[in-house]
Coordinates of N, CA and C in Angstrom, one line a residue:
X1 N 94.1 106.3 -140.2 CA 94.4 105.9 -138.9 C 95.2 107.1 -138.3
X2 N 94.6 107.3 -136.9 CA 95.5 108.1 -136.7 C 97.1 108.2 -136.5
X3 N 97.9 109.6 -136.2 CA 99.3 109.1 -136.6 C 99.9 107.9 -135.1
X4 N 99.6 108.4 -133.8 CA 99.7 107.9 -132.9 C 99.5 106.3 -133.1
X5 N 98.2 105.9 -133.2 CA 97.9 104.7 -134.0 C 99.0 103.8 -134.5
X6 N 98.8 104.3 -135.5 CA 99.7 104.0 -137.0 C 101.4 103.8 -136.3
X7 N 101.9 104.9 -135.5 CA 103.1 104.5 -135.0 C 103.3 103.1 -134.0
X8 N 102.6 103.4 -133.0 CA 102.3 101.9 -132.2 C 102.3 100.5 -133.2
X9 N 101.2 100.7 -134.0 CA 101.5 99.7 -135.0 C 102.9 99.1 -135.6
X10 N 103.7 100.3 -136.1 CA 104.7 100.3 -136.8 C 105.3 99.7 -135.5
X11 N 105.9 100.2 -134.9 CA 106.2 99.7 -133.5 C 106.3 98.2 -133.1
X12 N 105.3 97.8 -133.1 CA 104.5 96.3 -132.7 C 105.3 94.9 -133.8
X13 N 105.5 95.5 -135.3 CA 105.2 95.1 -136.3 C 107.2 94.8 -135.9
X14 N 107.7 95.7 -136.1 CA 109.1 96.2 -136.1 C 109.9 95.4 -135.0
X15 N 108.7 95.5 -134.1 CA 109.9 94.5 -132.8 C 109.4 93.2 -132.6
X16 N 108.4 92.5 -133.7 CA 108.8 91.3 -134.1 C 109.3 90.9 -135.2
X17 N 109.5 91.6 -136.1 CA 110.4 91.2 -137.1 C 112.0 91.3 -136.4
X18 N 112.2 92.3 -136.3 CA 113.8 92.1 -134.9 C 114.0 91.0 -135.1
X19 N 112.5 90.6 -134.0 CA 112.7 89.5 -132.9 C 113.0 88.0 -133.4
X20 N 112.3 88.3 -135.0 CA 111.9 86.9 -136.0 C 113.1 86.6 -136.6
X21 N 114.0 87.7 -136.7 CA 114.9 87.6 -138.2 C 116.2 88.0 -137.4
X22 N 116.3 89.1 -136.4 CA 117.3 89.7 -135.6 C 117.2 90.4 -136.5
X23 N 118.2 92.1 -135.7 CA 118.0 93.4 -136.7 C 119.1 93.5 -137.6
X24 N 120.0 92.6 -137.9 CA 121.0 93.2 -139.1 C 120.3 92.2 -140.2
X25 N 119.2 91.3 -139.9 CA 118.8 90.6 -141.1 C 117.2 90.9 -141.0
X26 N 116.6 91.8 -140.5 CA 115.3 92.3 -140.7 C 115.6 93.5 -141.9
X27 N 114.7 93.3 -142.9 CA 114.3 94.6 -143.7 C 113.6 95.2 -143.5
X28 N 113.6 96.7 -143.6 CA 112.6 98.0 -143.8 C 111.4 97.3 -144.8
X29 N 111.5 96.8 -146.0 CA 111.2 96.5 -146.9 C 110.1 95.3 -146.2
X30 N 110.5 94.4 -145.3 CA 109.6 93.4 -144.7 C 109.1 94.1 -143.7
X31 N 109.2 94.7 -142.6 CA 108.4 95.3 -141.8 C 107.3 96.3 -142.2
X32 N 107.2 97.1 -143.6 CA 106.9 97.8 -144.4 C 105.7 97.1 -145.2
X33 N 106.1 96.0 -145.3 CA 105.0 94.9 -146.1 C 104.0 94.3 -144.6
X34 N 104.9 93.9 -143.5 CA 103.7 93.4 -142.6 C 102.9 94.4 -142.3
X35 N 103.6 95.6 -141.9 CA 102.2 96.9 -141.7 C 101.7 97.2 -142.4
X36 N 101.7 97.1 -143.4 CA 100.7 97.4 -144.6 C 100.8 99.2 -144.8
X37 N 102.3 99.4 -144.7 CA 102.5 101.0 -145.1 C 103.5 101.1 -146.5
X38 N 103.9 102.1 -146.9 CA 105.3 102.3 -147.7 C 106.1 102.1 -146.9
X39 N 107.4 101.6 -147.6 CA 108.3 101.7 -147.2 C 109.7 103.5 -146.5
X40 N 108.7 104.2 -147.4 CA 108.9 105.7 -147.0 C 108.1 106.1 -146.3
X41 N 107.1 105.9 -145.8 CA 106.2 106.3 -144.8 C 107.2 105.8 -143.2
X42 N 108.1 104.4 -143.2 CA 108.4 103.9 -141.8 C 109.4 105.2 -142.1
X43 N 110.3 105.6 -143.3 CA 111.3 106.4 -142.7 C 111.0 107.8 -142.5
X44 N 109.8 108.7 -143.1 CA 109.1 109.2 -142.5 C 108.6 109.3 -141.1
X45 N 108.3 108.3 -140.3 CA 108.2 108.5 -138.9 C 109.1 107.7 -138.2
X46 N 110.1 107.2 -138.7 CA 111.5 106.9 -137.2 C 113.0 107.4 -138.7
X47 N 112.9 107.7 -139.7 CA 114.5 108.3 -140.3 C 115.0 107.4 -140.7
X48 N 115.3 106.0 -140.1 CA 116.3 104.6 -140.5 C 115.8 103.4 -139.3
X49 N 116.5 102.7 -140.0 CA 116.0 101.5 -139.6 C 116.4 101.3 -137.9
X50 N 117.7 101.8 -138.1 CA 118.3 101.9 -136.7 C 117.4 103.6 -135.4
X51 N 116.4 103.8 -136.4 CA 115.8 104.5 -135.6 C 114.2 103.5 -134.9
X52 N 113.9 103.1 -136.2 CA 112.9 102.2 -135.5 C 113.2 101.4 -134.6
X53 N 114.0 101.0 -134.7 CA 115.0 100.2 -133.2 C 115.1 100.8 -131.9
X54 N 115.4 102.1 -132.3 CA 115.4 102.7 -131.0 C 114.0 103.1 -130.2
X55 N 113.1 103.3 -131.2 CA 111.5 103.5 -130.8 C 111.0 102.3 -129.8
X56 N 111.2 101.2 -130.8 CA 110.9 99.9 -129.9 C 111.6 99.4 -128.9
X57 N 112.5 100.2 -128.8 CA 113.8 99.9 -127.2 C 112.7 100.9 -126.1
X58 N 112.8 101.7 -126.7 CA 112.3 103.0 -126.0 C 111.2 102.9 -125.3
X59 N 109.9 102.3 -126.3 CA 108.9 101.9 -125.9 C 109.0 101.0 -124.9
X60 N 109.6 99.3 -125.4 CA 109.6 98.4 -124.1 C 109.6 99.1 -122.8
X61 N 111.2 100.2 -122.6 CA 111.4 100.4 -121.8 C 110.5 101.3 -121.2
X62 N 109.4 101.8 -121.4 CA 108.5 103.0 -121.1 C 107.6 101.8 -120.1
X63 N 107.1 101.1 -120.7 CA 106.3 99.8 -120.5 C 106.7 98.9 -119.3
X64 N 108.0 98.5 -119.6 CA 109.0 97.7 -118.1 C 108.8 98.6 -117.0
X65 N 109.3 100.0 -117.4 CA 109.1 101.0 -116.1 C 107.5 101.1 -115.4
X66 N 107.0 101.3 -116.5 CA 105.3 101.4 -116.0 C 105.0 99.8 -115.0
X67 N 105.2 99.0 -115.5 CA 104.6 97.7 -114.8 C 105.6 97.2 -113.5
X68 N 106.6 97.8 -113.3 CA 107.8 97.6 -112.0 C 106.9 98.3 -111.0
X69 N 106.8 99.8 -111.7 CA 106.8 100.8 -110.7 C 105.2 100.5 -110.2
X70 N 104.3 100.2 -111.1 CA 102.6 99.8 -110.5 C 102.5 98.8 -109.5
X71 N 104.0 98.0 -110.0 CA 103.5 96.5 -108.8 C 103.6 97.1 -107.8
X72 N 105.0 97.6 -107.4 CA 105.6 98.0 -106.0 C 104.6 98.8 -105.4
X73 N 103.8 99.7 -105.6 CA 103.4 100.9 -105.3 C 102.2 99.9 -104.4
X74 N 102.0 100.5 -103.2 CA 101.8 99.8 -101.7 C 102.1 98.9 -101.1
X75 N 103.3 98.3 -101.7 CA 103.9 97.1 -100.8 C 104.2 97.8 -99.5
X76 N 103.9 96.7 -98.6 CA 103.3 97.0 -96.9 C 105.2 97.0 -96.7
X77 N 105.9 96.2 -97.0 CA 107.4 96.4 -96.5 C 108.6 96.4 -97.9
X78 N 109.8 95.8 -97.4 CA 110.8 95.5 -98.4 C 110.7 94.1 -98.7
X79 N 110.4 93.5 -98.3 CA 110.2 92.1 -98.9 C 109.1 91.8 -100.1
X80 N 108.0 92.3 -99.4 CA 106.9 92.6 -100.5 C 107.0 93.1 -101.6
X81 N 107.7 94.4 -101.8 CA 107.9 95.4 -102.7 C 109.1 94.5 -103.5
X82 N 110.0 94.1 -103.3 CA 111.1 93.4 -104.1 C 109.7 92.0 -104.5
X83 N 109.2 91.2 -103.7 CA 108.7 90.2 -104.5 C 107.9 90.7 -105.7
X84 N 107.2 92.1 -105.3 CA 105.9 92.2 -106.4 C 106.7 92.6 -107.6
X85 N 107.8 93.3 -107.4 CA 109.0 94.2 -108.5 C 109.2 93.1 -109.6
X86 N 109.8 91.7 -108.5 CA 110.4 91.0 -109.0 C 109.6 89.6 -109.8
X87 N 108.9 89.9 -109.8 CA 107.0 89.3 -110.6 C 106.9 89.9 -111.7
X88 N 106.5 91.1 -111.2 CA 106.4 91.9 -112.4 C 107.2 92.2 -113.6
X89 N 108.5 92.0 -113.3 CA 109.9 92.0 -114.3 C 109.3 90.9 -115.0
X90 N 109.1 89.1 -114.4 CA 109.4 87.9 -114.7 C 107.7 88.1 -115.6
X91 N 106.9 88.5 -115.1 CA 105.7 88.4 -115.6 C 105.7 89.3 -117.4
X92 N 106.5 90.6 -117.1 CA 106.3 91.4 -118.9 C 108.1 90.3 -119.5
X93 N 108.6 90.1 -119.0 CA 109.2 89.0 -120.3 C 108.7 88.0 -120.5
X94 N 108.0 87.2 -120.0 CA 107.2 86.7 -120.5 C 105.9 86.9 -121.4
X95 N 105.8 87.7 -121.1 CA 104.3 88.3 -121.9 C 104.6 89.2 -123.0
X96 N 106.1 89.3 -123.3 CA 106.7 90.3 -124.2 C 107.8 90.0 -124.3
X97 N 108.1 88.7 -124.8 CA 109.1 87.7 -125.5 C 109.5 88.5 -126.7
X98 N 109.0 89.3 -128.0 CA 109.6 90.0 -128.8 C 110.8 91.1 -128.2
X99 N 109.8 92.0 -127.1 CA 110.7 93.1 -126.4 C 112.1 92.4 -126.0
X100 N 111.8 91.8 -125.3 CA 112.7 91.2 -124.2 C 114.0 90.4 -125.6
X101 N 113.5 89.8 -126.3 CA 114.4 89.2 -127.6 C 115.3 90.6 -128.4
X102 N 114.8 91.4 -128.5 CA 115.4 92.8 -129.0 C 116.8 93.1 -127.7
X103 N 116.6 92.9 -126.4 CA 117.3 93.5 -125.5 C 118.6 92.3 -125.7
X104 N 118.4 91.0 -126.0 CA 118.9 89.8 -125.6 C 120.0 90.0 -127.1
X105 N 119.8 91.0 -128.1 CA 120.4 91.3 -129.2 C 121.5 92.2 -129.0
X106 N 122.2 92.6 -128.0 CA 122.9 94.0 -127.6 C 124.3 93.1 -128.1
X107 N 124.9 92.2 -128.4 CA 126.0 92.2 -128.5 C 126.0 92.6 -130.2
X108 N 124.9 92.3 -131.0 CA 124.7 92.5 -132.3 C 124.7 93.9 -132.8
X109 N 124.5 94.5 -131.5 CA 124.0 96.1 -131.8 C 125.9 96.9 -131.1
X110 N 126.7 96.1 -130.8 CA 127.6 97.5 -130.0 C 128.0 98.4 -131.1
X111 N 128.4 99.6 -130.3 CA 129.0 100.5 -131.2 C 127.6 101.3 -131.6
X112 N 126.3 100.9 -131.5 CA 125.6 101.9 -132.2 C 124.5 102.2 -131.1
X113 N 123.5 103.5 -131.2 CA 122.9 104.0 -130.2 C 121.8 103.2 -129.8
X114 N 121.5 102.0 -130.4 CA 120.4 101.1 -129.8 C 121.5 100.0 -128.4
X115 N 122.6 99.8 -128.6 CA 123.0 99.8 -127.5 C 123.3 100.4 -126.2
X116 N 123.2 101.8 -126.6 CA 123.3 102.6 -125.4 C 122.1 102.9 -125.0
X117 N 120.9 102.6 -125.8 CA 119.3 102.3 -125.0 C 119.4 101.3 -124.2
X118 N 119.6 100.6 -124.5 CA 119.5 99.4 -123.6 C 119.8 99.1 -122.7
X119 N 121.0 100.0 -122.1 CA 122.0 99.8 -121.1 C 121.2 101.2 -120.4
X120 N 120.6 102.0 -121.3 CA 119.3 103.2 -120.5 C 118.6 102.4 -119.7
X121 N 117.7 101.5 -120.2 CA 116.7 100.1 -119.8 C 117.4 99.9 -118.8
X122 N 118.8 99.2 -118.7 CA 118.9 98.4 -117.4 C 119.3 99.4 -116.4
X123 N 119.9 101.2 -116.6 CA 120.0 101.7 -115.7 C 118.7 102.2 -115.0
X124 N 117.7 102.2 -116.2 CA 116.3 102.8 -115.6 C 115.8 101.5 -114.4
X125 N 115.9 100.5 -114.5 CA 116.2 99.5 -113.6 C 116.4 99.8 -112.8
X126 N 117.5 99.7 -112.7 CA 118.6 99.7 -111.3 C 118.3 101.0 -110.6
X127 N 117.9 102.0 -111.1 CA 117.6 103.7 -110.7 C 116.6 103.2 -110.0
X128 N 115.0 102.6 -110.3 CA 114.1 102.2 -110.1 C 114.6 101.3 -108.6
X129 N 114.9 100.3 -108.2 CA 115.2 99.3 -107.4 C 116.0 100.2 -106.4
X130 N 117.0 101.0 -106.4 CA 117.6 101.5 -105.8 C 117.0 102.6 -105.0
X131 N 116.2 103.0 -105.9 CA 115.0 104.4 -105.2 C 114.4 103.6 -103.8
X132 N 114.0 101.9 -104.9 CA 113.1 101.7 -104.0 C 113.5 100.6 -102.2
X133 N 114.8 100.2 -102.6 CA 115.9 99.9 -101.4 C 116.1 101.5 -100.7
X134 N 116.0 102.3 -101.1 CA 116.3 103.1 -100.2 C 115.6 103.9 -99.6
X135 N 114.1 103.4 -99.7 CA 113.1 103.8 -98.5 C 113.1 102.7 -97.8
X136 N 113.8 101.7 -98.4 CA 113.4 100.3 -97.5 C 114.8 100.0 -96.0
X137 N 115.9 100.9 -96.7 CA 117.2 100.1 -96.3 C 117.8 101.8 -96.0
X138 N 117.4 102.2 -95.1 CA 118.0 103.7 -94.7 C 119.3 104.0 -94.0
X139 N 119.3 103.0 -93.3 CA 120.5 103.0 -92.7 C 121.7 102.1 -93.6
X140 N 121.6 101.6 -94.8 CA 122.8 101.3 -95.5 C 123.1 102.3 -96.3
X141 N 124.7 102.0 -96.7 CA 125.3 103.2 -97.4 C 124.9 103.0 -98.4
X142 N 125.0 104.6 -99.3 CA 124.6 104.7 -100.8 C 125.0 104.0 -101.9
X143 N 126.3 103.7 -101.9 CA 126.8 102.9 -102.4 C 126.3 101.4 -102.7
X144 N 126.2 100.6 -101.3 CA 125.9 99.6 -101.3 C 124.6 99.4 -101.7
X145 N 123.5 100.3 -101.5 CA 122.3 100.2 -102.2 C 122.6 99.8 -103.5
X146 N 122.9 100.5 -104.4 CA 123.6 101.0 -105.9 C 123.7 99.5 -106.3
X147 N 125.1 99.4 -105.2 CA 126.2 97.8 -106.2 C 124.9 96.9 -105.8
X148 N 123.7 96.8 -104.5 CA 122.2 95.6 -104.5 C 122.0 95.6 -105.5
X149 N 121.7 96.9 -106.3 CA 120.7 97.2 -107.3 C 121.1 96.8 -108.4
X150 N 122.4 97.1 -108.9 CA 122.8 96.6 -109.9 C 122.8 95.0 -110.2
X151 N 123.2 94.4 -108.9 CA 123.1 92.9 -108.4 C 122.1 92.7 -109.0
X152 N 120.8 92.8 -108.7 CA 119.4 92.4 -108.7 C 119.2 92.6 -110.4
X153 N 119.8 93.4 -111.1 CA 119.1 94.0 -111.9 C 120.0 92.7 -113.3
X154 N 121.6 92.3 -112.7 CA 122.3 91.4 -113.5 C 121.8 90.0 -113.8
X155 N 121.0 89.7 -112.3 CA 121.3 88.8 -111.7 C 119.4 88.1 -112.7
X156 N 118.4 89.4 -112.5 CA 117.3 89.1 -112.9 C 117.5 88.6 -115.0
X157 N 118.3 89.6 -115.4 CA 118.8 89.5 -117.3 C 118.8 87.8 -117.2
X158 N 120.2 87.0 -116.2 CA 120.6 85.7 -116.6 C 119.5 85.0 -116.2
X159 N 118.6 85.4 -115.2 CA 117.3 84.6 -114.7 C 116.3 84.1 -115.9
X160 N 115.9 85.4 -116.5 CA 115.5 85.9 -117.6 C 115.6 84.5 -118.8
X161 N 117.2 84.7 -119.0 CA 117.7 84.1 -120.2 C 117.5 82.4 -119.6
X162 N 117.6 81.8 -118.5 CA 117.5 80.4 -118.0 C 116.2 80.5 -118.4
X163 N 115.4 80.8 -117.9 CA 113.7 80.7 -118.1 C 113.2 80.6 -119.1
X164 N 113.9 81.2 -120.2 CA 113.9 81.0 -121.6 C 114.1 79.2 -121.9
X165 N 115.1 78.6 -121.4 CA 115.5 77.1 -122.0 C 114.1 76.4 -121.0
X166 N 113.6 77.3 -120.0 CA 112.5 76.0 -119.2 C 111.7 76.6 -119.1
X167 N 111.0 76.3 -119.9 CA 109.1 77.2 -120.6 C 108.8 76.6 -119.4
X168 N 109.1 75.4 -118.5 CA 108.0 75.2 -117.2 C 108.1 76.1 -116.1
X169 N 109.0 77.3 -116.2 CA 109.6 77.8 -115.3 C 108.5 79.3 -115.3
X170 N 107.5 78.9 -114.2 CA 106.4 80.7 -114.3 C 106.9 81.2 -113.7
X171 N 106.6 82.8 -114.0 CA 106.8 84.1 -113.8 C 107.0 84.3 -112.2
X172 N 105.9 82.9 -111.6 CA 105.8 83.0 -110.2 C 107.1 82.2 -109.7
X173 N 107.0 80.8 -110.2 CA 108.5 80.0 -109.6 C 109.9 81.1 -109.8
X174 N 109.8 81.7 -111.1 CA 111.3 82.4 -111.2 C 111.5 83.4 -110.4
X175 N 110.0 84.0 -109.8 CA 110.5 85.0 -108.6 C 110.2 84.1 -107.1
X176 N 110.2 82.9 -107.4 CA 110.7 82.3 -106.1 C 111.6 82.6 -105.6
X177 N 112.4 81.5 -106.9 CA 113.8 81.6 -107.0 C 114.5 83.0 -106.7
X178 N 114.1 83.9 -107.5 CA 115.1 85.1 -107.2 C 115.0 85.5 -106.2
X179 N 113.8 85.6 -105.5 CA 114.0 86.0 -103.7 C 114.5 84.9 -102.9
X180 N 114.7 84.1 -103.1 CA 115.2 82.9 -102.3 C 116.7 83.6 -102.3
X181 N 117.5 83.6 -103.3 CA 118.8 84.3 -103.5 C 119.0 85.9 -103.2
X182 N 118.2 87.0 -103.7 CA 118.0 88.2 -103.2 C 117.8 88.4 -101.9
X183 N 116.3 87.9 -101.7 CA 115.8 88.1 -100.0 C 116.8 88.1 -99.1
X184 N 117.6 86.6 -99.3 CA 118.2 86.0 -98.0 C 119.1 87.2 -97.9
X185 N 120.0 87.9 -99.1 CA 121.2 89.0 -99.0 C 120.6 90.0 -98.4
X186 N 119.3 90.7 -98.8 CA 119.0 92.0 -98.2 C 118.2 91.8 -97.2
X187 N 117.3 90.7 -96.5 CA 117.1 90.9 -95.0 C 117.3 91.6 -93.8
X188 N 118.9 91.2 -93.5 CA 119.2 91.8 -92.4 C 119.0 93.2 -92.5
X189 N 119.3 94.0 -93.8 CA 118.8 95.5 -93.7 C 117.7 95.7 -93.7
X190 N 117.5 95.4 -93.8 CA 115.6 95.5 -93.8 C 115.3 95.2 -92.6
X191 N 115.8 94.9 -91.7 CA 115.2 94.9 -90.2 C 114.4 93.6 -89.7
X192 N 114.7 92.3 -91.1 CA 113.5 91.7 -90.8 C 114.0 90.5 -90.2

C-alpha cells in the first residue's frame, strides 16, 4: 500500500479509537492491531502516540476548512454565505462524529500540543468567518468583526454539543436555529 494510503488509514483507524476509548485510554497497541500494521511501523510514521493525535487533529481540521470554505464560495450575499458556512459546519459533525469527539476531548488533552491544535481549529474558524464578514460587513470595525466571529465560532462548539443529546436535531434545523440567533445580530450590517 502505498505510504500516503497506509497513513490515511492509520489516521482513520486512530481517530476512532480516540473516539471509542478517549486518548489517555486508547493504545498504540490497539490502533496497531485494528490497522493491521506493527506497532513500530505507527511510531515510524507519527513518533508517539500524542503525535498520531495531532495528525488526526490536523487532518479534521484540513477537512472542516475545505468543506466551510466550498460551501460559501458563491453565496449571492451575507446571509447566504453564513447560512451555507453554517450547514456545512452542522453537516461534517455530523458526518464525522469521531473527528468532532477528538475536539470535544481538549480538557483531557491541556498542557499538551494536541490542545493547542485545536484551539488552531477554532482559530482557523474564526480567521475563516471573519475574512468572510468582512467582504460582507465593510463598514464595521475590525475588531467587531473578530469578537462576531469568535461569537459564531463559540456559540456553533455548544450548538454542536446540544445536537449531540437530540439525534432529531438535522444539520438543517441546527442551522436554523443558529441563524435565527446569528442572522438577527448581524443583519443590520449587512445592509439587509
Amino acid at each position: 500500500m502505498p505510504r500516503a494510503e497506509r497513513e490515511h488509514q492509520m489516521i482513520e483507524t486512530a481517530e476512532a479509537v480516540f473516539a471509542e476509548l478517549g486518548y489517555a485510554t486508547a493504545s498504540m497497541d490497539e490502533i496497531a492491531e485494528r490497522v493491521g500494521v506493527s506497532k513500530p511501523m505507527l511510531y515510524e510514521y507519527f513518533h508517539s502516540k500524542e503525535g498520531l493525535l495531532l495528525a488526526c487533529i490536523r487532518h479534521s481540521r484540513a477537512e472542516l476548512r475545505s468543506v466551510t470554505e466550498h460551501a460559501v464560495t458563491g453565496a449571492g450575499d451575507a446571509e447566504e454565505a453564513i447560512r451555507r458556512g453554517l450547514h456545512a459546519y452542522f453537516v461534517f459533525i455530523r458526518e464525522h462524529r469521531q473527528a468532532w469527539s477528538l475536539l470535544r476531548q481538549e480538557m483531557t488533552l491541556l498542557g499538551t500540543s494536541a490542545a493547542d491544535e485545536i484551539e488552531a481549529t477554532r482559530q482557523q474558524q474564526t480567521d475563516l468567518i471573519a475574512a468572510l464578514m468582512s467582504g460582507y460587513f465593510a463598514s464595521s470595525p475590525r475588531l467587531q468583526v473578530e469578537a462576531s466571529a469568535e461569537f459564531v465560532v463559540g456559540a456553533c462548539e455548544r450548538m454542536a454539543i446540544w445536537c449531540e443529546r437530540h439525534e432529531e436535531v438535522t444539520p438543517e434545523l441546527a442551522t436554523d436555529y443558529a441563524m435565527d440567533m446569528v442572522w438577527n445580530g448581524l443583519r443590520h450590517r449587512a445592509g439587509a
